[in-house]
XYZ file of C-alpha atoms in Angstrom:
681
model
C 25.661 5.638 -5.360
C 24.974 2.247 -7.398
C 28.633 1.881 -8.388
C 29.800 2.354 -4.970
C 27.182 0.428 -3.087
C 26.847 3.461 -0.843
C 23.310 4.701 -0.518
C 21.343 7.390 1.138
C 17.586 8.305 0.582
C 17.150 10.501 3.684
C 15.075 13.543 2.903
C 17.458 16.037 4.728
C 20.425 14.587 2.733
C 18.922 14.876 -0.397
C 17.471 18.234 0.017
C 20.809 19.496 1.093
C 22.772 18.023 -1.890
C 20.280 18.846 -4.508
C 19.963 22.417 -3.330
C 23.607 22.898 -3.437
C 24.183 20.992 -6.774
C 21.811 23.533 -8.216
C 24.102 26.480 -7.691
C 27.011 24.620 -9.309
C 26.166 24.915 -12.993
C 25.408 21.117 -13.894
C 23.513 20.608 -16.997
C 21.419 17.836 -15.199
C 21.445 15.833 -12.046
C 20.608 11.978 -12.023
C 18.440 11.132 -9.146
C 16.592 8.097 -9.686
C 15.521 5.231 -11.887
C 17.827 2.178 -12.666
C 18.945 0.128 -9.592
C 18.344 2.981 -7.191
C 14.605 2.367 -7.798
C 14.978 -1.437 -6.291
C 17.498 -0.284 -3.393
C 15.144 2.443 -2.367
C 12.245 0.180 -2.211
C 14.100 -2.424 -0.281
C 15.305 0.216 2.282
C 11.705 1.098 2.776
C 11.493 4.374 0.794
C 9.117 5.500 -1.968
C 11.312 6.184 -5.186
C 8.853 8.539 -6.669
C 8.785 10.479 -3.424
C 12.622 10.883 -3.636
C 12.287 12.464 -7.078
C 9.496 14.687 -5.724
C 11.659 15.739 -2.797
C 14.620 16.589 -5.344
C 12.389 18.553 -7.655
C 10.938 20.648 -4.594
C 14.562 21.293 -3.687
C 15.618 22.560 -7.051
C 12.415 24.764 -7.330
C 13.278 26.193 -3.975
C 16.498 27.604 -5.397
C 15.005 29.324 -8.289
C 17.866 27.706 -10.524
C 17.426 25.633 -13.665
C 18.592 21.909 -13.185
C 16.924 19.365 -14.890
C 16.508 15.968 -12.791
C 17.436 12.856 -14.798
C 16.221 9.183 -14.367
C 17.228 6.091 -15.949
C 14.422 3.778 -17.654
C 15.078 0.387 -19.178
C 12.582 0.385 -22.032
C 9.921 -2.524 -21.719
C 11.571 -3.632 -18.338
C 11.025 0.092 -17.030
C 12.347 -0.094 -13.464
C 11.768 -3.800 -13.053
C 13.169 -7.062 -14.544
C 10.517 -8.303 -17.008
C 8.700 -6.980 -20.143
C 5.685 -5.134 -19.079
C 2.394 -4.315 -21.046
C 2.086 -0.878 -22.498
C -0.447 0.403 -20.018
C 1.882 -0.156 -17.253
C 4.870 1.352 -18.869
C 2.689 4.396 -19.521
C 1.564 4.565 -15.895
C 5.066 4.405 -14.574
C 6.149 7.317 -16.959
C 3.326 9.241 -15.814
C 4.294 8.980 -12.359
C 7.867 9.731 -12.739
C 6.814 12.748 -14.741
C 4.358 14.022 -12.308
C 7.017 13.523 -9.470
C 10.135 14.817 -11.077
C 9.338 17.271 -13.953
C 8.116 20.773 -14.672
C 6.114 22.794 -17.388
C 9.351 24.218 -18.440
C 10.987 22.146 -21.212
C 14.468 23.241 -20.568
C 14.024 22.259 -16.929
C 11.893 19.033 -17.540
C 12.712 15.511 -16.436
C 15.343 13.967 -18.610
C 14.455 10.289 -18.992
C 17.213 8.300 -20.213
C 15.861 5.216 -21.826
C 17.939 2.099 -22.905
C 17.633 -1.345 -23.462
C 20.114 -4.068 -22.247
C 20.196 -5.774 -25.604
C 20.135 -2.737 -27.792
C 16.751 -4.093 -29.067
C 14.832 -1.131 -30.607
C 11.626 -2.943 -30.307
C 11.939 -3.102 -26.579
C 12.116 0.774 -26.729
C 9.280 1.330 -29.137
C 6.394 1.572 -26.777
C 8.114 3.792 -24.123
C 9.614 6.060 -26.760
C 6.334 6.430 -28.800
C 4.490 7.218 -25.425
C 6.838 9.779 -24.180
C 7.090 11.676 -27.364
C 3.352 11.635 -27.691
C 3.101 12.783 -24.170
C 5.368 15.691 -24.467
C 3.895 17.009 -27.682
C 0.509 16.968 -25.847
C 1.833 18.858 -22.984
C 3.366 21.362 -24.989
C 0.063 21.922 -26.789
C -1.867 22.193 -23.543
C 0.786 24.824 -22.543
C 0.446 26.746 -25.730
C -3.182 27.112 -25.401
C -3.112 28.259 -21.888
C -0.303 30.878 -22.614
C -2.490 32.064 -25.582
C -5.350 32.694 -22.919
C -2.924 34.648 -20.703
C -2.739 31.834 -18.160
C 0.202 29.839 -16.729
C 1.221 26.637 -18.252
C 0.514 23.553 -16.037
C 1.327 20.578 -18.263
C 4.663 18.977 -17.200
C 7.098 18.372 -20.038
C 9.848 15.725 -20.489
C 13.118 15.292 -22.290
C 13.254 12.003 -24.329
C 16.774 10.698 -24.327
C 17.610 7.435 -26.064
C 20.981 5.747 -24.647
C 22.882 3.274 -26.619
C 24.363 0.421 -24.467
C 28.147 0.356 -25.560
C 30.107 -2.723 -26.116
C 33.655 -2.613 -27.573
C 33.703 -4.263 -30.984
C 35.741 -7.450 -31.560
C 37.756 -5.809 -34.435
C 37.791 -2.610 -36.507
C 35.602 -4.017 -39.328
C 32.743 -1.798 -40.077
C 30.434 -4.416 -40.381
C 31.060 -5.926 -36.868
C 28.558 -6.024 -34.193
C 29.006 -2.925 -31.905
C 30.990 -1.015 -34.629
C 30.278 2.732 -35.250
C 28.179 1.606 -38.214
C 26.152 -0.612 -35.929
C 25.559 2.288 -33.465
C 24.452 4.850 -36.123
C 22.031 2.474 -37.655
C 20.598 1.663 -34.267
C 20.315 5.342 -33.365
C 18.581 5.914 -36.657
C 15.881 3.152 -35.711
C 15.252 4.948 -32.327
C 14.852 8.340 -34.204
C 12.534 6.765 -36.506
C 10.139 5.589 -33.654
C 10.121 9.183 -32.263
C 9.397 10.536 -35.755
C 6.518 8.131 -36.317
C 5.133 9.324 -32.971
C 5.011 12.815 -34.620
C 8.105 14.488 -32.874
C 11.718 13.526 -32.176
C 14.251 12.478 -29.675
C 15.697 15.252 -27.532
C 19.068 13.751 -27.329
C 21.209 10.660 -27.641
C 23.630 9.118 -24.864
C 26.241 6.805 -25.074
C 26.051 4.654 -22.127
C 29.491 3.056 -21.582
C 28.644 1.296 -18.424
C 31.861 -0.751 -18.185
C 34.420 1.745 -19.218
C 35.079 -0.055 -22.685
C 35.041 2.758 -24.893
C 38.575 3.590 -26.049
C 39.505 6.993 -26.852
C 40.127 6.767 -30.595
C 36.635 4.944 -30.652
C 34.991 7.546 -28.841
C 36.211 10.357 -31.137
C 34.965 8.481 -34.322
C 31.646 7.412 -32.704
C 30.700 10.927 -31.310
C 31.393 12.730 -34.460
C 29.249 10.210 -36.499
C 26.429 10.516 -33.780
C 26.745 14.369 -33.769
C 26.044 14.218 -37.642
C 22.590 12.976 -36.991
C 21.698 16.295 -35.374
C 20.892 15.618 -31.939
C 22.918 16.518 -28.683
C 24.962 13.660 -27.683
C 25.996 12.840 -24.072
C 28.595 10.530 -22.768
C 27.921 8.213 -19.698
C 31.584 6.683 -18.923
C 32.593 4.792 -15.758
C 35.864 5.280 -14.415
C 36.837 1.720 -13.676
C 39.943 2.338 -15.641
C 40.479 6.155 -14.629
C 43.435 6.738 -16.938
C 41.486 5.501 -19.982
C 38.244 6.978 -18.968
C 39.958 10.524 -18.584
C 41.614 10.265 -22.207
C 38.249 8.989 -23.560
C 36.506 12.165 -22.200
C 39.072 14.462 -23.562
C 38.877 13.250 -26.967
C 35.020 13.300 -26.491
C 35.290 16.934 -25.830
C 37.399 17.303 -29.041
C 34.714 15.358 -31.026
C 32.017 18.050 -29.783
C 30.286 16.029 -26.954
C 27.497 18.045 -25.365
C 27.834 16.778 -21.972
C 29.990 14.235 -19.798
C 28.650 12.601 -16.606
C 30.815 13.208 -13.604
C 30.753 12.355 -9.865
C 32.210 13.974 -6.817
C 34.316 12.676 -4.166
C 34.140 10.599 -2.154
C 31.621 8.796 -4.427
C 33.955 9.487 -7.434
C 36.573 7.044 -9.185
C 36.633 3.156 -8.943
C 33.596 1.768 -10.599
C 31.697 5.072 -10.386
C 32.573 8.053 -12.687
C 35.697 10.138 -12.860
C 35.544 13.158 -10.366
C 34.638 16.609 -11.991
C 38.032 18.075 -11.105
C 39.539 16.030 -14.004
C 37.600 17.663 -16.523
C 37.990 21.194 -14.644
C 41.791 20.825 -14.771
C 41.522 19.932 -18.368
C 39.675 23.305 -19.068
C 36.931 21.409 -20.617
C 33.864 22.594 -18.488
C 32.358 26.204 -18.744
C 30.219 28.318 -16.354
C 31.079 26.255 -12.946
C 30.729 28.062 -9.902
C 33.743 26.759 -8.133
C 32.741 28.182 -4.533
C 29.449 26.267 -4.883
C 31.406 23.180 -5.976
C 33.529 23.536 -2.981
C 30.516 23.745 -0.566
C 28.957 20.675 -2.427
C 32.102 18.751 -1.888
C 32.067 19.556 1.876
C 28.531 18.272 2.016
C 29.350 15.130 0.265
C 32.140 14.470 2.615
C 29.874 15.036 5.549
C 27.349 12.704 4.432
C 29.435 10.043 2.813
C 32.924 10.576 4.109
C 32.817 8.224 7.063
C 31.246 5.527 4.824
C 34.146 5.226 2.249
C 35.234 2.010 3.973
C 31.914 0.391 2.735
C 32.897 1.033 -1.044
C 32.812 -2.437 -2.383
C 34.656 -1.422 -5.566
C 37.674 -0.191 -3.529
C 38.189 -3.526 -1.890
C 39.738 -5.303 -5.039
C 42.807 -4.347 -6.832
C 42.980 -2.117 -9.825
C 44.162 -4.940 -11.872
C 41.040 -7.069 -10.962
C 38.838 -4.204 -11.800
C 40.518 -3.693 -15.244
C 39.861 -7.518 -15.868
C 36.288 -6.956 -15.025
C 35.966 -4.220 -17.574
C 37.675 -6.226 -20.031
C 34.806 -8.788 -20.040
C 32.297 -6.183 -19.975
C 30.941 -6.035 -16.425
C 29.454 -2.811 -15.763
C 30.623 -0.633 -12.930
C 27.140 -0.428 -11.428
C 27.070 -4.301 -11.196
C 30.495 -4.697 -9.516
C 29.484 -4.282 -5.954
C 26.779 -6.659 -6.097
C 28.696 -9.354 -7.929
C 31.639 -9.013 -5.328
C 28.972 -9.553 -2.537
C 27.601 -12.696 -4.244
C 31.122 -14.016 -4.890
C 31.959 -13.715 -1.491
C 29.163 -15.663 -0.074
C 28.717 -18.096 -3.028
C 31.906 -18.881 -4.429
C 34.745 -18.084 -1.792
C 33.042 -19.903 0.872
C 31.459 -22.813 -1.116
C 34.907 -23.515 -2.972
C 37.037 -22.391 -0.146
C 39.001 -20.000 -2.498
C 40.209 -16.582 -2.092
C 38.487 -13.476 -3.881
C 41.545 -13.348 -6.275
C 41.074 -16.756 -7.228
C 37.367 -16.499 -7.456
C 37.837 -13.611 -9.786
C 39.932 -15.656 -12.069
C 37.320 -18.441 -12.344
C 34.547 -15.878 -12.695
C 36.374 -14.320 -15.683
C 36.703 -17.468 -17.551
C 33.101 -18.500 -16.832
C 31.777 -15.118 -18.260
C 33.946 -15.622 -21.414
C 32.486 -19.040 -21.856
C 28.951 -17.935 -21.254
C 29.293 -14.980 -23.695
C 30.829 -17.092 -26.332
C 27.618 -19.340 -26.200
C 25.082 -16.514 -25.867
C 26.720 -14.446 -28.741
C 28.060 -11.610 -26.703
C 25.237 -9.789 -25.322
C 25.738 -6.115 -24.038
C 26.083 -6.657 -20.080
C 24.001 -4.023 -18.217
C 20.859 -4.198 -16.173
C 19.142 -6.695 -16.414
C 21.517 -8.812 -18.516
C 24.646 -8.024 -16.462
C 22.866 -9.391 -13.343
C 21.573 -12.459 -15.165
C 24.903 -13.439 -16.864
C 26.824 -12.874 -13.714
C 24.462 -14.742 -11.644
C 24.545 -17.673 -13.943
C 28.300 -17.623 -13.966
C 28.326 -17.823 -10.387
C 25.727 -20.388 -10.294
C 27.930 -22.555 -12.808
C 31.119 -22.188 -10.357
C 28.831 -23.467 -7.616
C 27.350 -26.118 -9.816
C 30.964 -27.679 -10.190
C 30.743 -28.392 -6.591
C 27.217 -29.987 -6.661
C 25.766 -33.130 -7.745
C 24.156 -33.099 -11.122
C 20.640 -33.474 -9.601
C 21.320 -30.131 -7.953
C 22.295 -28.249 -10.907
C 21.028 -24.507 -10.639
C 20.176 -22.433 -13.751
C 18.704 -18.972 -13.066
C 15.212 -18.749 -14.582
C 16.000 -15.372 -15.995
C 19.034 -16.906 -17.813
C 16.538 -19.431 -19.300
C 14.383 -16.639 -20.631
C 17.303 -14.608 -21.872
C 18.512 -17.792 -23.903
C 14.827 -18.534 -25.180
C 14.654 -15.028 -26.608
C 12.236 -13.706 -23.934
C 14.251 -10.421 -23.179
C 14.401 -9.756 -26.837
C 16.917 -9.885 -29.774
C 20.648 -9.093 -30.236
C 20.813 -7.706 -33.690
C 23.798 -6.609 -35.669
C 22.463 -3.507 -37.227
C 25.569 -3.078 -39.315
C 24.560 -6.193 -41.381
C 20.902 -6.647 -40.287
C 21.744 -10.149 -39.131
C 20.033 -11.653 -35.855
C 22.503 -13.196 -33.478
C 21.237 -16.181 -31.535
C 22.875 -18.369 -28.785
C 24.417 -21.613 -29.692
C 22.279 -24.708 -30.414
C 23.945 -26.571 -27.471
C 23.138 -23.880 -25.024
C 19.441 -23.546 -26.315
C 19.073 -27.630 -25.930
C 20.486 -27.481 -22.515
C 18.072 -24.677 -21.469
C 15.085 -26.592 -22.993
C 16.119 -29.925 -21.201
C 16.447 -27.992 -17.835
C 13.030 -26.508 -18.266
C 11.268 -29.585 -19.619
C 12.367 -31.458 -16.548
C 10.223 -28.999 -14.423
C 6.674 -30.384 -14.510
C 4.072 -27.713 -15.077
C 1.541 -27.404 -12.400
C -2.345 -27.338 -12.773
C -2.186 -23.684 -13.932
C 0.454 -24.710 -16.642
C 3.242 -22.873 -14.732
C 6.788 -24.465 -14.262
C 7.647 -23.744 -10.738
C 10.696 -25.105 -8.948
C 10.737 -23.958 -5.479
C 9.053 -20.622 -5.575
C 10.575 -19.822 -8.921
C 8.640 -19.766 -12.137
C 10.569 -21.105 -15.192
C 9.708 -20.480 -18.919
C 8.133 -23.164 -21.096
C 10.996 -24.876 -23.409
C 11.486 -23.460 -26.798
C 12.981 -20.404 -28.136
C 10.454 -17.814 -29.162
C 9.551 -18.158 -32.832
C 11.072 -16.169 -35.616
C 8.988 -13.149 -36.460
C 7.652 -12.690 -33.124
C 8.990 -10.547 -30.356
C 8.496 -10.769 -26.533
C 7.016 -7.297 -26.420
C 3.982 -8.853 -28.223
C 3.774 -11.548 -25.585
C 3.556 -8.736 -22.748
C -0.127 -8.696 -22.871
C -2.228 -6.824 -20.516
C -1.788 -9.167 -17.599
C -4.562 -9.792 -15.074
C -3.353 -7.490 -12.278
C -6.557 -7.879 -10.289
C -4.759 -9.619 -7.468
C -2.325 -6.820 -7.289
C -5.090 -4.271 -7.294
C -6.926 -6.150 -4.661
C -3.838 -6.113 -2.480
C -3.117 -2.504 -2.604
C -6.699 -1.542 -2.122
C -6.760 -3.790 1.114
C -3.794 -1.969 2.498
C -5.250 1.507 1.657
C -8.568 0.305 3.164
C -6.933 -1.041 6.554
C -4.274 1.646 6.737
C -5.401 4.591 4.624
C -3.284 7.329 6.539
C -0.094 5.081 6.535
C -0.499 4.157 2.857
C -1.102 7.730 1.543
C 1.757 8.865 3.537
C 3.859 6.546 1.830
C 2.635 6.892 -1.557
C -0.661 7.289 -3.803
C -2.502 4.181 -4.811
C -1.024 4.208 -8.343
C 2.416 4.603 -7.021
C 1.901 1.681 -4.549
C 0.519 -0.392 -7.179
C 3.474 0.083 -9.624
C 6.006 -0.397 -6.870
C 4.327 -3.679 -5.781
C 4.324 -4.914 -9.528
C 7.922 -3.845 -10.193
C 9.242 -4.991 -6.810
C 12.774 -6.535 -6.604
C 13.054 -10.139 -7.875
C 12.253 -12.626 -5.179
C 10.636 -10.051 -2.789
C 7.227 -11.161 -1.544
C 3.927 -9.135 -1.131
C 5.114 -8.259 2.345
C 7.746 -5.770 1.105
C 5.298 -3.074 0.216
C 3.377 -3.886 3.470
C 6.480 -3.372 5.500
C 7.318 -0.115 3.634
C 3.878 1.379 4.211
C 3.871 0.484 7.949
C 7.306 1.010 8.832
C 6.922 4.500 9.996
C 3.850 3.423 11.847
C 5.481 0.492 13.636
C 8.419 2.626 14.544
C 6.199 5.372 16.057
C 4.288 2.655 17.842
C 7.228 1.243 19.368
C 8.341 4.830 20.460
C 4.993 5.574 21.810
C 4.969 2.401 23.708
C 8.521 3.059 25.113
C 7.299 6.545 26.333
C 4.085 5.418 27.919
C 5.889 2.414 29.906
C 8.802 5.124 30.942
C 6.103 6.926 32.772
C 5.327 4.020 34.777
C 7.602 2.725 37.823
C 10.307 0.667 36.407
C 9.110 0.900 33.013
C 6.698 -2.018 33.934
C 2.993 -2.513 34.433
C 2.367 -2.101 38.178
C 0.881 -5.085 40.185
C -2.744 -4.596 41.142
C -3.406 -2.824 44.468
C -7.001 -4.255 44.418
C -8.579 -6.283 41.780
C -12.061 -5.064 42.121
C -10.755 -1.466 42.458
C -8.699 -1.663 39.368
C -11.697 -3.157 37.265
C -14.010 -0.182 38.587
C -11.359 2.351 37.686
C -10.619 0.732 34.307
C -14.381 0.895 33.444
C -14.474 4.635 34.210
C -11.203 5.098 32.322
C -12.545 3.261 29.249
C -15.970 5.050 29.319
C -14.252 8.289 29.413
C -11.963 7.382 26.579
C -14.588 5.575 24.407
C -13.237 2.184 24.970
C -10.713 0.777 22.591
C -11.749 2.510 19.641
C -11.524 5.888 21.461
C -7.946 5.035 22.606
C -7.388 4.499 18.922
C -8.123 7.874 17.848
C -5.661 9.102 20.429
C -2.961 6.757 19.348
C -3.545 7.884 15.634
C -3.106 11.416 16.557
C 0.300 10.592 18.378
C 1.279 8.490 15.380
C 0.423 10.721 12.535
C 1.015 14.167 13.583
C 3.706 16.109 15.577
C 7.196 15.114 16.332
C 8.467 12.417 18.451
C 9.663 14.927 21.217
C 6.101 16.239 21.748
C 4.627 12.708 22.510
C 5.174 12.791 26.160
C 3.689 15.990 26.829
C 0.771 15.272 24.578
C 0.169 12.022 26.463
C 0.311 13.742 29.681
C -2.344 16.462 28.474
C -4.532 13.504 27.363
C -4.188 11.649 30.767
C -4.909 14.863 32.692
C -8.167 15.434 30.372
C -9.396 11.950 31.158
C -8.222 11.534 34.719
C -9.147 15.083 36.048
C -12.996 14.711 35.785
C -12.848 11.184 37.261
C -11.047 12.416 40.324
C -13.204 15.297 40.685
C -16.459 13.082 40.871
C -14.949 10.565 43.407
C -13.349 11.316 46.562
C -11.644 7.888 46.488
C -10.357 8.545 42.946
C -9.080 11.834 44.226
C -7.296 10.118 47.104
C -5.763 7.609 44.932
C -5.122 9.801 41.784
C -1.477 8.198 41.563
C -3.099 4.788 41.082
C -5.915 6.193 38.448
C -2.988 7.665 36.484
C -1.022 4.333 36.588
C -4.112 2.449 35.509
C -4.599 4.996 32.674
C -1.000 4.475 31.312
C -1.557 0.534 31.741
C -4.443 0.475 29.632
C -2.950 3.086 26.975
C 0.153 0.950 26.733
C -1.902 -2.066 26.389
C -3.872 -0.686 23.512
C -0.601 0.691 21.813
C 0.778 -3.018 22.177
C -2.407 -4.488 20.727
C -2.089 -2.040 17.755
C 1.652 -2.972 17.355
C 0.742 -6.675 17.292
C -1.774 -6.245 14.386
C 1.001 -4.200 12.528
C 3.769 -6.615 13.254
C 1.521 -9.695 11.765
C 1.511 -7.474 8.713
C 5.149 -6.448 8.484
C 6.762 -10.020 9.848
C 8.491 -8.410 12.725
C 8.201 -9.082 16.406
C 6.132 -7.016 18.487
C 8.090 -7.979 21.622
C 11.414 -6.434 20.414
C 12.888 -4.403 23.156
C 10.181 -5.143 25.679
C 10.736 -7.018 28.624
C 8.980 -10.502 28.768
C 7.213 -9.967 31.975
C 5.988 -6.547 30.863
C 4.824 -8.107 27.617
C 2.786 -10.826 29.457
C 1.085 -8.060 31.557
C 0.084 -6.238 28.513
C -1.312 -9.358 26.909
C -3.411 -10.070 30.065
C -4.950 -6.416 30.055
C -5.692 -6.899 26.408
C -7.290 -10.365 27.124
C -9.142 -9.543 30.368
C -10.061 -6.034 29.884
C -9.817 -4.743 26.219
C -11.143 -7.901 24.742
C -13.623 -8.636 27.564
C -15.433 -5.260 26.967
C -15.438 -6.182 23.238
C -17.294 -9.417 24.006
C -19.708 -7.482 26.331
C -20.500 -5.129 23.413
C -19.040 -1.939 25.162
C -15.938 -1.658 22.974
C -16.651 -2.802 19.493
C -12.910 -2.291 18.385
C -14.373 -1.405 14.788
C -11.503 1.260 14.421
C -8.020 0.089 13.825
C -4.776 2.083 13.872
C -4.427 3.336 10.145
């Protein structure tokens, strides 16, 4: 989905796809992590819950299908180095949501670093290996007692970010010797933790792996004694197909594929490419056909949304040649359209020419870093900034703060493992970044803030030090306070969205540039949607979908008093609203509201002949009060989410609802009869 720009996180869709995939015969199913974590969060979903839904779907089939997620070492699922405690908490949440006690069906955690810096992977590999060993010991002890195992296992897979070497010199950076030496470093970390890696993956994120290089590299990696898997994008389908065929000859243990309509382009080759090549065993072709039909049902009418199909194959090949990964292309194209084509008034083809030259120039200064999340986004954004800077006065020159951090070594090191040399950016680039950061005056707290963005202090990280050592246990008290407050005010909504720990990690690792309000909106979105629906249903029961004019002010006041006494004032209404919001389906709300109205209105009419005679008016007052209370709660929720409570409501109706809130509900609060201590949660 990431490579095509077409996403779906709906429970029904995921459940259908995963259940059917479990019958096909795949060795694993990638379901989360990477950029999908950020996209799901931006679209209002809990990524851990998506993993949980997928695990439940697999378990329901009784089949073995390990789920797989993508982790970025010290960056985890965010865009900065996180301390060990936070890395460990995130890993715990992922394993709890997506794994099982059976090692053969356990969650596969594909762990990579954008710079291939083994130090950025040290903490996470060490913790995962130790965690799996501890789980194995717990399960063995339980089995010895005749009890069922309960500790969830995990599959630790280290991924090598692949970059095409400049030449065939064995000592070149990104040569086969480089990758073998790098893989050994990662294996050493696992062995130091008392265990070993479960497998190695070649992460060819931009389709740069040539067929002959693939055969040589895979054979060399296989000699290390671990299973080897290939992740190869199909940006150049012919080349990718040839690479995969030779990978099979070299003994590859698994190749990642996609299924139309999400296959091809910047995604992966369609599984049929390998089936026709007689390289796949134990595939249920009928189950595959069923899955393909479902894929078309869910994604077929959205193919036109695929960003990667909107540019020519030649342009895609050029993007591959400069190392731009398939998963980043849809996002880059969107930024190019808005920030280059419009600003410079050029066509997309011209913009791509300019972008290609800018990437080449930047990479020359950086020392040719691998382009994968987050470096691909960082370098691409700066290339686009540079193109825009050409049309800006010098005083308004823009440099991305993450690019500054990359140049100053705050994301880690680029090492040539074949020679042991460290590769650093050019002096001219380092000086340029130092000057730019120096011109941003530090505030009272010592932070260099330009607008709302924090820039690093000038000066490249000292030799002998590593940014993972700087990722100290930060003071997350404010984050904890924020999540605690949400769970206190909206306990039901918060728990429906995710556990306290999940909400905390999601808030810490939220997408760059997103404010605190993102988590609030996600937690309260279902509540806000249901409140709007309840208000719509309540108003639909009134003549003209509007609050009726008063028949008699004193009579209405007397009726309101009786109704509110019976309801328990605003606090009593809230309990009814909570029940409608948090339980049952939408199609039951009308009947449940009718039942509540009858339960309240019936006794009032029985004790008063006037009320009995004017029951129609009593019911209208009940609905008016109830609609006003719902609107009051909606206002509170919208103040948190930043949305307008008046959307889809006639202005005159909103005004009448406001009057009832002000002159009836709030009035009784002031008089001490309706404390309004309970708020919708």
